Coordinates of C-alpha atoms and ligand atoms in Angstrom, one line a residue:
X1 CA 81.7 96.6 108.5
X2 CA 84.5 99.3 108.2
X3 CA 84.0 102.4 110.5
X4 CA 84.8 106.0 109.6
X5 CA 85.4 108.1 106.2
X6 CA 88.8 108.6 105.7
X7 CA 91.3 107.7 103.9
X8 CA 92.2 105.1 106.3
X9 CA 89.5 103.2 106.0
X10 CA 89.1 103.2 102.1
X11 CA 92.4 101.5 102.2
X12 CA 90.9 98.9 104.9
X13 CA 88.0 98.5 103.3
X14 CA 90.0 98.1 99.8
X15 CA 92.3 95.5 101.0
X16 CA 89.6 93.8 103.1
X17 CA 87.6 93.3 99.8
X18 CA 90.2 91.2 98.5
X19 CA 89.1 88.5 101.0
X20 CA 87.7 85.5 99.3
X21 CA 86.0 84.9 102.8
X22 CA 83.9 88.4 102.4
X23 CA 79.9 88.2 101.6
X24 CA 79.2 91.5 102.0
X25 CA 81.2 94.7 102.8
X26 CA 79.8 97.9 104.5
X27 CA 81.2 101.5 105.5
X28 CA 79.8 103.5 108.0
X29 CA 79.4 106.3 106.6
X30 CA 82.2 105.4 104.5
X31 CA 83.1 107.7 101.2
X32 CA 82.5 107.8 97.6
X33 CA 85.8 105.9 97.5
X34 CA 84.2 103.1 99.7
X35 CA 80.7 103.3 97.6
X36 CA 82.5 101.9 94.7
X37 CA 83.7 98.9 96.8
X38 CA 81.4 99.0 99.4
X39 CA 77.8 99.8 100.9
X40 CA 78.0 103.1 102.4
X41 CA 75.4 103.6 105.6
X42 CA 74.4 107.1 106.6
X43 CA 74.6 106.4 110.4
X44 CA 76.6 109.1 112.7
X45 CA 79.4 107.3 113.8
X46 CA 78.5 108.6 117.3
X47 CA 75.5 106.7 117.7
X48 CA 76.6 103.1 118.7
X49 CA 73.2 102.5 119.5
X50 CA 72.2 102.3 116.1
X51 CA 75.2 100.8 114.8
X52 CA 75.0 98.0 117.0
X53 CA 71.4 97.8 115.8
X54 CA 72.8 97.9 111.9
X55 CA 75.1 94.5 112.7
X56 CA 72.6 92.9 114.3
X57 CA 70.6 93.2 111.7
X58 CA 72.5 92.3 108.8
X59 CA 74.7 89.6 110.9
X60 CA 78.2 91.5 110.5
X61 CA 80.8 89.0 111.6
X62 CA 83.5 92.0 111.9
X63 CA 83.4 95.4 112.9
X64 CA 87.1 97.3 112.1
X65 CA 86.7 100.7 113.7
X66 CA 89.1 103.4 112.2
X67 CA 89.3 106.2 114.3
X68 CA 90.1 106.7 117.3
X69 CA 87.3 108.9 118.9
X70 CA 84.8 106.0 118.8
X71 CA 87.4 103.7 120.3
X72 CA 88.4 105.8 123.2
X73 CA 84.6 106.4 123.9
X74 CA 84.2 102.9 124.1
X75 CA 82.8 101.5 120.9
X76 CA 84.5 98.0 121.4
X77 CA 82.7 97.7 124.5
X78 CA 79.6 98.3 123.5
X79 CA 79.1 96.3 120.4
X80 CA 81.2 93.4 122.4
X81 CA 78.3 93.3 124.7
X82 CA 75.7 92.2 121.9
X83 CA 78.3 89.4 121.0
X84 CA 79.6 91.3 118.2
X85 CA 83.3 90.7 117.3
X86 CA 84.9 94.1 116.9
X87 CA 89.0 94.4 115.8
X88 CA 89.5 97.4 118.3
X89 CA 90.4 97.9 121.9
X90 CA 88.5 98.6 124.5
X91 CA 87.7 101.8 126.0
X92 CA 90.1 101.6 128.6
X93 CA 92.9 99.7 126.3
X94 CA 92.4 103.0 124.2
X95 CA 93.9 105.3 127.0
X96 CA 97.4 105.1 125.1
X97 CA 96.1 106.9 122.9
X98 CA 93.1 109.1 124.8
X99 CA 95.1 110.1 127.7
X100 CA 98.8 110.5 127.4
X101 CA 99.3 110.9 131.2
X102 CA 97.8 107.0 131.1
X103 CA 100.0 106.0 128.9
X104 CA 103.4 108.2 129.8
X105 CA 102.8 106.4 133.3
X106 CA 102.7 103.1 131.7
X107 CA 105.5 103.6 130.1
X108 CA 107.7 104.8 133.5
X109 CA 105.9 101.8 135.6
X110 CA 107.6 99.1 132.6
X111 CA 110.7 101.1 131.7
X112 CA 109.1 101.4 127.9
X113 CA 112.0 103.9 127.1
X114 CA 110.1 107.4 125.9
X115 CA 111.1 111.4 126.7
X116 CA 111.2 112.2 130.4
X117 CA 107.6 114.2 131.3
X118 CA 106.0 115.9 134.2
X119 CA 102.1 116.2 134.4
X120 CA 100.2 119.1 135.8
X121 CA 97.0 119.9 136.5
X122 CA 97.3 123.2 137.9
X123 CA 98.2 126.1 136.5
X124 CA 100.4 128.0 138.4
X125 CA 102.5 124.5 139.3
X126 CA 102.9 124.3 135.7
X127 CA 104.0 127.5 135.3
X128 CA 106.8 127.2 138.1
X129 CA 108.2 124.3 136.7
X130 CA 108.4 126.0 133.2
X131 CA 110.1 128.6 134.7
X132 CA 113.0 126.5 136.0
X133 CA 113.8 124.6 132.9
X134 CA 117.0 125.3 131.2
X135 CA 116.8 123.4 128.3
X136 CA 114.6 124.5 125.5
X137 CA 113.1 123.4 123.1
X138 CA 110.6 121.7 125.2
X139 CA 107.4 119.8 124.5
X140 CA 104.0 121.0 125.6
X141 CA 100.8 118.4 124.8
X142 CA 97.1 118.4 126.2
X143 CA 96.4 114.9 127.7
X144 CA 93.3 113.8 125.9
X145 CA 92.4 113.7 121.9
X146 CA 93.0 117.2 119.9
X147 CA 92.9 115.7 116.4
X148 CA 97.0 115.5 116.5
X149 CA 96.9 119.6 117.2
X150 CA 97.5 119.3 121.1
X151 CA 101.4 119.1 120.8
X152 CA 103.3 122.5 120.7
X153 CA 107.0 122.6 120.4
X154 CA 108.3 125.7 122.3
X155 CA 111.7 127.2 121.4
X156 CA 111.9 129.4 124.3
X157 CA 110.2 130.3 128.1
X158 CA 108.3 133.1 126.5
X159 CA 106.8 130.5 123.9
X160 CA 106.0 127.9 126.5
X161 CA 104.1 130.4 128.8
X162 CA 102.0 131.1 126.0
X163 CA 101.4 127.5 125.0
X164 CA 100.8 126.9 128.6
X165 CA 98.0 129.6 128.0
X166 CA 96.5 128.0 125.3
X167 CA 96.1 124.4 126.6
X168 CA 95.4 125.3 130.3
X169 CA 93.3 128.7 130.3
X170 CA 92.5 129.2 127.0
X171 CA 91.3 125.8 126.6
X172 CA 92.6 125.0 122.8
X173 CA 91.9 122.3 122.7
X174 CA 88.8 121.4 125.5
X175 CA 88.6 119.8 128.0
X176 CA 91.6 117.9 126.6
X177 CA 93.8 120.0 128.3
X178 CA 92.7 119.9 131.9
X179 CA 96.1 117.8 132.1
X180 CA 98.9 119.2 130.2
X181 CA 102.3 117.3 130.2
X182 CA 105.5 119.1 129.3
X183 CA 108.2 116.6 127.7
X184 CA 112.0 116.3 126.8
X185 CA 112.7 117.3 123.5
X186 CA 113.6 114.8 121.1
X187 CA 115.6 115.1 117.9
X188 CA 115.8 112.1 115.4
X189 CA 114.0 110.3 112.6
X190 CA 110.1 109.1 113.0
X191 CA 108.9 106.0 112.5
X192 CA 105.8 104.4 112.3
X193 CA 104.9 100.7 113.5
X194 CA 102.0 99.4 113.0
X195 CA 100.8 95.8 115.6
X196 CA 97.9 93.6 114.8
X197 CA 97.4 92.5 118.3
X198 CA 94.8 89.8 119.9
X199 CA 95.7 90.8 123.8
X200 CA 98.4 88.2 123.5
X201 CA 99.9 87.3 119.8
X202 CA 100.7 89.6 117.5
X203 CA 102.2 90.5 114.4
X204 CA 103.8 93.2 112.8
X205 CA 103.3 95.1 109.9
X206 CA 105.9 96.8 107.6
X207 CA 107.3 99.8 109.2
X208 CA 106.3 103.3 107.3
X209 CA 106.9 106.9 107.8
X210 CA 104.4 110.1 107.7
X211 CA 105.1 113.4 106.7
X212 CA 103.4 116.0 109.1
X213 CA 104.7 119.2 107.9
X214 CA 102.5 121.1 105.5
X215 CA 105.9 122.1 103.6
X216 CA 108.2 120.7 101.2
X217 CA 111.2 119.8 103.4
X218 CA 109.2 119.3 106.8
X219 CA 108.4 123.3 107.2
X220 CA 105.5 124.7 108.2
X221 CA 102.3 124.0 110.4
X222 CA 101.7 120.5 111.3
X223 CA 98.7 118.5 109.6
X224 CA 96.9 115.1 109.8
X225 CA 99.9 113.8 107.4
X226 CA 101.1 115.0 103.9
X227 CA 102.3 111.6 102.5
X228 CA 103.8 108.5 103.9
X229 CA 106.3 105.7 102.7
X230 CA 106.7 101.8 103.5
X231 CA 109.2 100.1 104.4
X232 CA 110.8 102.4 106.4
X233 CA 114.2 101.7 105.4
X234 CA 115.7 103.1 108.7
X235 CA 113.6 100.4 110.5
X236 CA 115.8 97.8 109.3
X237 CA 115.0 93.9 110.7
X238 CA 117.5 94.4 113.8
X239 CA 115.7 98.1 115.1
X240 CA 112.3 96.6 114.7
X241 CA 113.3 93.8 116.7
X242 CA 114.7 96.1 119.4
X243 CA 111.3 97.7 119.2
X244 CA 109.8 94.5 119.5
X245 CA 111.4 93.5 122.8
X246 CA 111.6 97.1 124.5
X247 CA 108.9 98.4 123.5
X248 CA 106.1 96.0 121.6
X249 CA 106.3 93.1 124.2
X250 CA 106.5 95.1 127.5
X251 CA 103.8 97.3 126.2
X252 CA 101.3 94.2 125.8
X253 CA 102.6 92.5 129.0
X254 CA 101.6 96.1 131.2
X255 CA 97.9 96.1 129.2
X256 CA 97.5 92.6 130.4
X257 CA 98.8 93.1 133.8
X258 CA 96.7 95.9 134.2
X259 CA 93.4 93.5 133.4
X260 CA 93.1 95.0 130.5
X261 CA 94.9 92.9 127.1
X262 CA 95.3 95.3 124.1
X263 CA 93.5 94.0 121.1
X264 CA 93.8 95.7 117.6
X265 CA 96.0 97.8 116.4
X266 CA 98.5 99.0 118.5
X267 CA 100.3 102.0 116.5
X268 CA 103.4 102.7 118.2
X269 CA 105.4 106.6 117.2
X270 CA 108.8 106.0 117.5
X271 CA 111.6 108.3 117.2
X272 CA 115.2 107.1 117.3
X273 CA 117.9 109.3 119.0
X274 CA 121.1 108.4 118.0
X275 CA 120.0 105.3 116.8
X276 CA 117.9 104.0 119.3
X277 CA 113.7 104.1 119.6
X278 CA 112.0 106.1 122.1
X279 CA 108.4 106.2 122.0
X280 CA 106.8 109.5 121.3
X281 CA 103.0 108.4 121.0
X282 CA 100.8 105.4 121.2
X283 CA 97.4 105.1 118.9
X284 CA 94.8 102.8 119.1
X285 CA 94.1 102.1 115.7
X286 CA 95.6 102.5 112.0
X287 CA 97.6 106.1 111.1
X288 CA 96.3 108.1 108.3
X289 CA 98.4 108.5 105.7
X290 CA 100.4 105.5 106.9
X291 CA 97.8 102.7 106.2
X292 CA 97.4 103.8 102.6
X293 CA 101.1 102.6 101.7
X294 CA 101.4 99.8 103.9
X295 CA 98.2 97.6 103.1
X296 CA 99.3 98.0 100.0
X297 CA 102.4 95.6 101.1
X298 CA 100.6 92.6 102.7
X299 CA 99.8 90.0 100.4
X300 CA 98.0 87.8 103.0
X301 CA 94.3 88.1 103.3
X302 CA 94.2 90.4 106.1
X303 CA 90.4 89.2 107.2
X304 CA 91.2 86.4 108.9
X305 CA 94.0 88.0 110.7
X306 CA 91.8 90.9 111.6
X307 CA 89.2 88.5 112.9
X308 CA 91.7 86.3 114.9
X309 CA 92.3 89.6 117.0
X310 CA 88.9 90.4 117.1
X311 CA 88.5 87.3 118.8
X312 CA 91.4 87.4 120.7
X313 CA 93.1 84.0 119.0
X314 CA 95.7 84.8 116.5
X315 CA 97.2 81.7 115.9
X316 CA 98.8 82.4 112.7
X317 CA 101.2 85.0 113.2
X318 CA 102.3 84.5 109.5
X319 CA 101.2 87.4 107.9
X320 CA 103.4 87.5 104.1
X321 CA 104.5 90.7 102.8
X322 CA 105.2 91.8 99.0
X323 CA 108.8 92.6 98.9
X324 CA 108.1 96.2 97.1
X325 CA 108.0 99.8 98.2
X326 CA 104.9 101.7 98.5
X327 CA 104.1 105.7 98.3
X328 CA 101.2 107.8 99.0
X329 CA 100.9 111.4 98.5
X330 CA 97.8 113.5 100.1
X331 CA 96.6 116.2 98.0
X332 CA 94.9 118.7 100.2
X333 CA 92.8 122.2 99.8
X334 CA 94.1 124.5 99.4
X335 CA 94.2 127.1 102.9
X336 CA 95.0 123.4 104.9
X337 CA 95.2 122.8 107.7
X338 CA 94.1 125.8 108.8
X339 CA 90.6 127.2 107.0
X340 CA 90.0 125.9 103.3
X341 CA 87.1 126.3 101.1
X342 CA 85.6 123.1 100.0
X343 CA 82.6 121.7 97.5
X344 CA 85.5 121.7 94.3
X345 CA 84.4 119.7 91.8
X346 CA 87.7 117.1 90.9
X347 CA 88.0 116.2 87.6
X348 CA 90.8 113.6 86.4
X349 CA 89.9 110.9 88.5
X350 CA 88.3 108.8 85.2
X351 CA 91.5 109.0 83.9
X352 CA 94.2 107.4 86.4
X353 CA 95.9 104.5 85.3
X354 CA 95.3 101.2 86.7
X355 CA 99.0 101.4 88.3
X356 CA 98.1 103.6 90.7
X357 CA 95.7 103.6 94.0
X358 CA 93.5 106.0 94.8
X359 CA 92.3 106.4 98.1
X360 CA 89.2 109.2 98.6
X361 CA 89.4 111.0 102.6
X362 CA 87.6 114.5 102.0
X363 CA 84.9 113.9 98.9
X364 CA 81.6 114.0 99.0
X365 CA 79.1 113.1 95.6
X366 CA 77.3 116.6 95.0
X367 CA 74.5 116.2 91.7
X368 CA 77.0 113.8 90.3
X369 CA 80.2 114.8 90.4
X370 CA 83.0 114.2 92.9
X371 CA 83.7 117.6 94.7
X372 CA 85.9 118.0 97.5
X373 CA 84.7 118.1 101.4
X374 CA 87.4 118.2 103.7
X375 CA 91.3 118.9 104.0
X376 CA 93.0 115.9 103.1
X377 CA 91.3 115.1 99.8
X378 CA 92.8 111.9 98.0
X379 CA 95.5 109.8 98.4
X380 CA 97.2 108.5 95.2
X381 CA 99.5 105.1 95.8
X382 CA 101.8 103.7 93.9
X383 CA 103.8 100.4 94.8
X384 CA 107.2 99.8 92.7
X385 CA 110.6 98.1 93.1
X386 CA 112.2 100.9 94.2
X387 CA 111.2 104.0 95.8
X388 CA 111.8 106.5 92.7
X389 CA 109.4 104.1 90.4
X390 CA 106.9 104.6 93.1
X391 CA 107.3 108.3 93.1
X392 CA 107.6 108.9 89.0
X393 CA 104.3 107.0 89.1
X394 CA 102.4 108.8 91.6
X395 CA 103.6 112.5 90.9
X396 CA 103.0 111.4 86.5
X397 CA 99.1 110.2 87.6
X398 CA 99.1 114.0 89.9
X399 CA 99.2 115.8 86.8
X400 CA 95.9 114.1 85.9
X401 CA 94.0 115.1 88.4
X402 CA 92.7 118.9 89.5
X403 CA 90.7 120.9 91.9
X404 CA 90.6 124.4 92.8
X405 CA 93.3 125.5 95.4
X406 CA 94.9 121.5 95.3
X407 CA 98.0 121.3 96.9
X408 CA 100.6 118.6 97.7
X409 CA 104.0 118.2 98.3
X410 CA 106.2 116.8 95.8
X411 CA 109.1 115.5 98.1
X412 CA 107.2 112.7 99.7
X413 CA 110.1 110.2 100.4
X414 CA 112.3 112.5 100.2
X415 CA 114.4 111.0 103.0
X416 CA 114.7 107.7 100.6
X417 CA 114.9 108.8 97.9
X418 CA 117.6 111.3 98.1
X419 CA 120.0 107.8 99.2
Ligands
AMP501 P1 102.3 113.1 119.1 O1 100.9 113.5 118.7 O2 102.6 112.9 120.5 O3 102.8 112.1 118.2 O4 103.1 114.4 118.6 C1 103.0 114.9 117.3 C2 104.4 115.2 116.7 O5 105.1 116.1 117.6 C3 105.3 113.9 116.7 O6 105.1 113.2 115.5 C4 106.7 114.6 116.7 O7 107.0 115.1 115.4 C5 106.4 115.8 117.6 N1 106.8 115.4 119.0 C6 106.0 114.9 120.0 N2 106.7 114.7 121.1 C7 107.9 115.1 120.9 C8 109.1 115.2 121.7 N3 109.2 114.8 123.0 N4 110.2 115.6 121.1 C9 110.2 116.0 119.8 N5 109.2 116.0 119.0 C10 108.0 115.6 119.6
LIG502 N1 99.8 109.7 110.8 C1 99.7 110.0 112.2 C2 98.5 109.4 112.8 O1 97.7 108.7 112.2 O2 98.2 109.7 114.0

């Protein structure tokens, strides 16, 4: 069973139907991308009552939970208690993601290196201390989940007061902002790494990089992710083994310490100043875009790693890798991601060629035809030798496809390809 709709967990549930160990596959509530691979089940994903009833029921041996609300609201937990195996943390193992003072304070207590921070939970402290920095840009975030919208980058004093406004009194983001923390700034590349972790083993994936800028040439608004690229080529085998060892391993050893071992996926935002990796966020489970271009590049059968954790006993850290690069581009409504008109019918997507994925995240079936439902529409993949077949692939199949107001960058890679 695959939870969530986006698509994320198309591409998990796409690559987990490659398993010669699968019986049955289901999405809760899943897509019409996931219908064609899958059985989609119309339960809210809030309701883990009824979910747990649903594998009960039909004897799921794995839950994979994609997002990260259900997660940090405890989902493993719950199911774990009916003897289900679930490849997720729990609740609490979530915090690195659900509560960034949690996991800024982790990172201070095990010398994880990351920006320097102070929290606050009272206004007028926060507004002192804002008041005395010197160096701007600085980084304002609300503790607890936004969606990726509680981090404001503030050029000036003038522009952190008011983003001190928004999170504290305005409450921009809820209750997530009862805690704000205000951070260094940090200038350098991002990258994304992905661990498939079973509290104690772990393995990771190939390294990959979003693109949260609504604009061509990062510019613009920030949005749930524009496109993303695997391998990172700036990852190269000696920085991901520095990761590995300052911030992977230590990460893992605090989570168990703490009486609480991390198991699932441990996404870990790094960006590297000057060459070396500070971590900017932790997420509990797969990124969206990023997991559409790096399943893509593991040619194990990912079930029985994904179980293993689930279980907490990976004993084959072995997972094999094609040696190709993969590309996704998002195309999005138009308006995103701020307000955007949806129920476009898409036409095209009959016609794509076979050398090319396409993973569905906002569609919905409406008398028939595929019409559009949400922000991020579709995700078109393409995996090549080289970075510029990838991208001559997905932007040829683009022209194929059409909706009303679509819109999508057409520099994804921009960074590699340009080399
Ligand atoms: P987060 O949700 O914490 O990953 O933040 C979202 C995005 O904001 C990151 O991917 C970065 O592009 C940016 N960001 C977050 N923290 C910092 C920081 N300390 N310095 C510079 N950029 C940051
Ligand atoms: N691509 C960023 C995220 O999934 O949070």
């Amino acid at each position: 069973l695959v939870i969530g709709n986006g698509g994320r967990e198309h591409a998990l549930a796409w690559k987990i139907k490659k398993s010669p160990l699968l019986k049955k596959l289901f999405c809760i509530p899943g897509n019409p991308g996931t219908e064609s691979i899958a059985r989609n089940i119309a339960i809210d994903i809030k309701d883990f009552k009824k979910i747990k009833e649903f594998c009960l029921t039909q004897n799921i041996s794995l839950v994979v939970v994609g997002p990260e609300v259900p997660l940090v609201d405890g989902i493993t937990d719950f199911l774990e208690a009916s003897g289900l195996h679930v490849f997720g943390p729990s609740g609490y193992a979530a915090q690195l993601e659900g509560s960034k003072t949690f996991s800024k304070n982790l990172m201070r207590d095990y010398n994880i290196p990351t920006a320097e921070y102070a929290t606050f939970s009272d206004f007028n402290e926060a507004e002192l201390y804002l008041k005395n920095i010197k160096k701007f840009p600085v980084v304002l975030k609300a503790d607890g989940l936004a969606a990726g919208k509680g981090v404001l980058i503030c050029q000036s004093l003038e522009e952190a007061l008011s983003a001190l406004k928004q999170i504290m009194s305005d409450k921009a983001f809820g209750d997530a902002g009862n805690t704000l923390l205000v951070e260094e700034f940090l200038d350098g590349d991002e990258v994304s790494v992905f661990v498939l972790c079973d509290g104690k083993n772990y393995c990771i994936l190939p390294p990959s990089q979003d693109h949260k800028k609504i604009g061509e040439g990062d510019t613009g608004k920030n949005t749930g992710g524009m496109g993303a690229y695997a391998p990172a080529v700036i990852a190269d085998k000696r920085l991901i083994s520095i990761i590995e060892e300052k911030v992977i391993m230590p990460t893992l050893q605090a989570m168990t310490k703490k009486g609480h071992p991390y198991k699932g996926l441990l996404y870990v935002g790094i960006i590297l100043v000057k060459g070396a990796p500070y971590v900017l966020e932790y997420n509990c489970r797969f990124g969206d875009p990023e997991t559409q271009a790096v399943l893509p590049l593991v040619k194990s059968d990912i079930v029985p790693f994904l179980l293993d954790c689930a279980k907490g006993n990976l004993q084959n850290l072995n997972l094999e890798f094609e040696e190709k690069c993969a590309l996704d581009v998002v195309l999005v409504s138009a308006g995103y991601p701020d307000s955007y008109e949806k129920g476009y019918p898409i036409s095209g997507l009959n016609d794509l060629d076979n050398s090319v994925l396409c993973f569905h995240a906002g569609t919905v079936i409406k008398d028939g035809r595929t019409v559009t439902s949400g922000g991020r529409v579709l995700n078109l993949v393409a995996l090549g030798d080289t970075f510029a077949d990838c991208a001559k692939k997905v932007y040829k199949e683009i022209e194929k496809l059409k909706f009303t107001g679509m819109y999508f960058r057409r520099d994804i890679g921009y960074k590699v390809l340009s080399d």
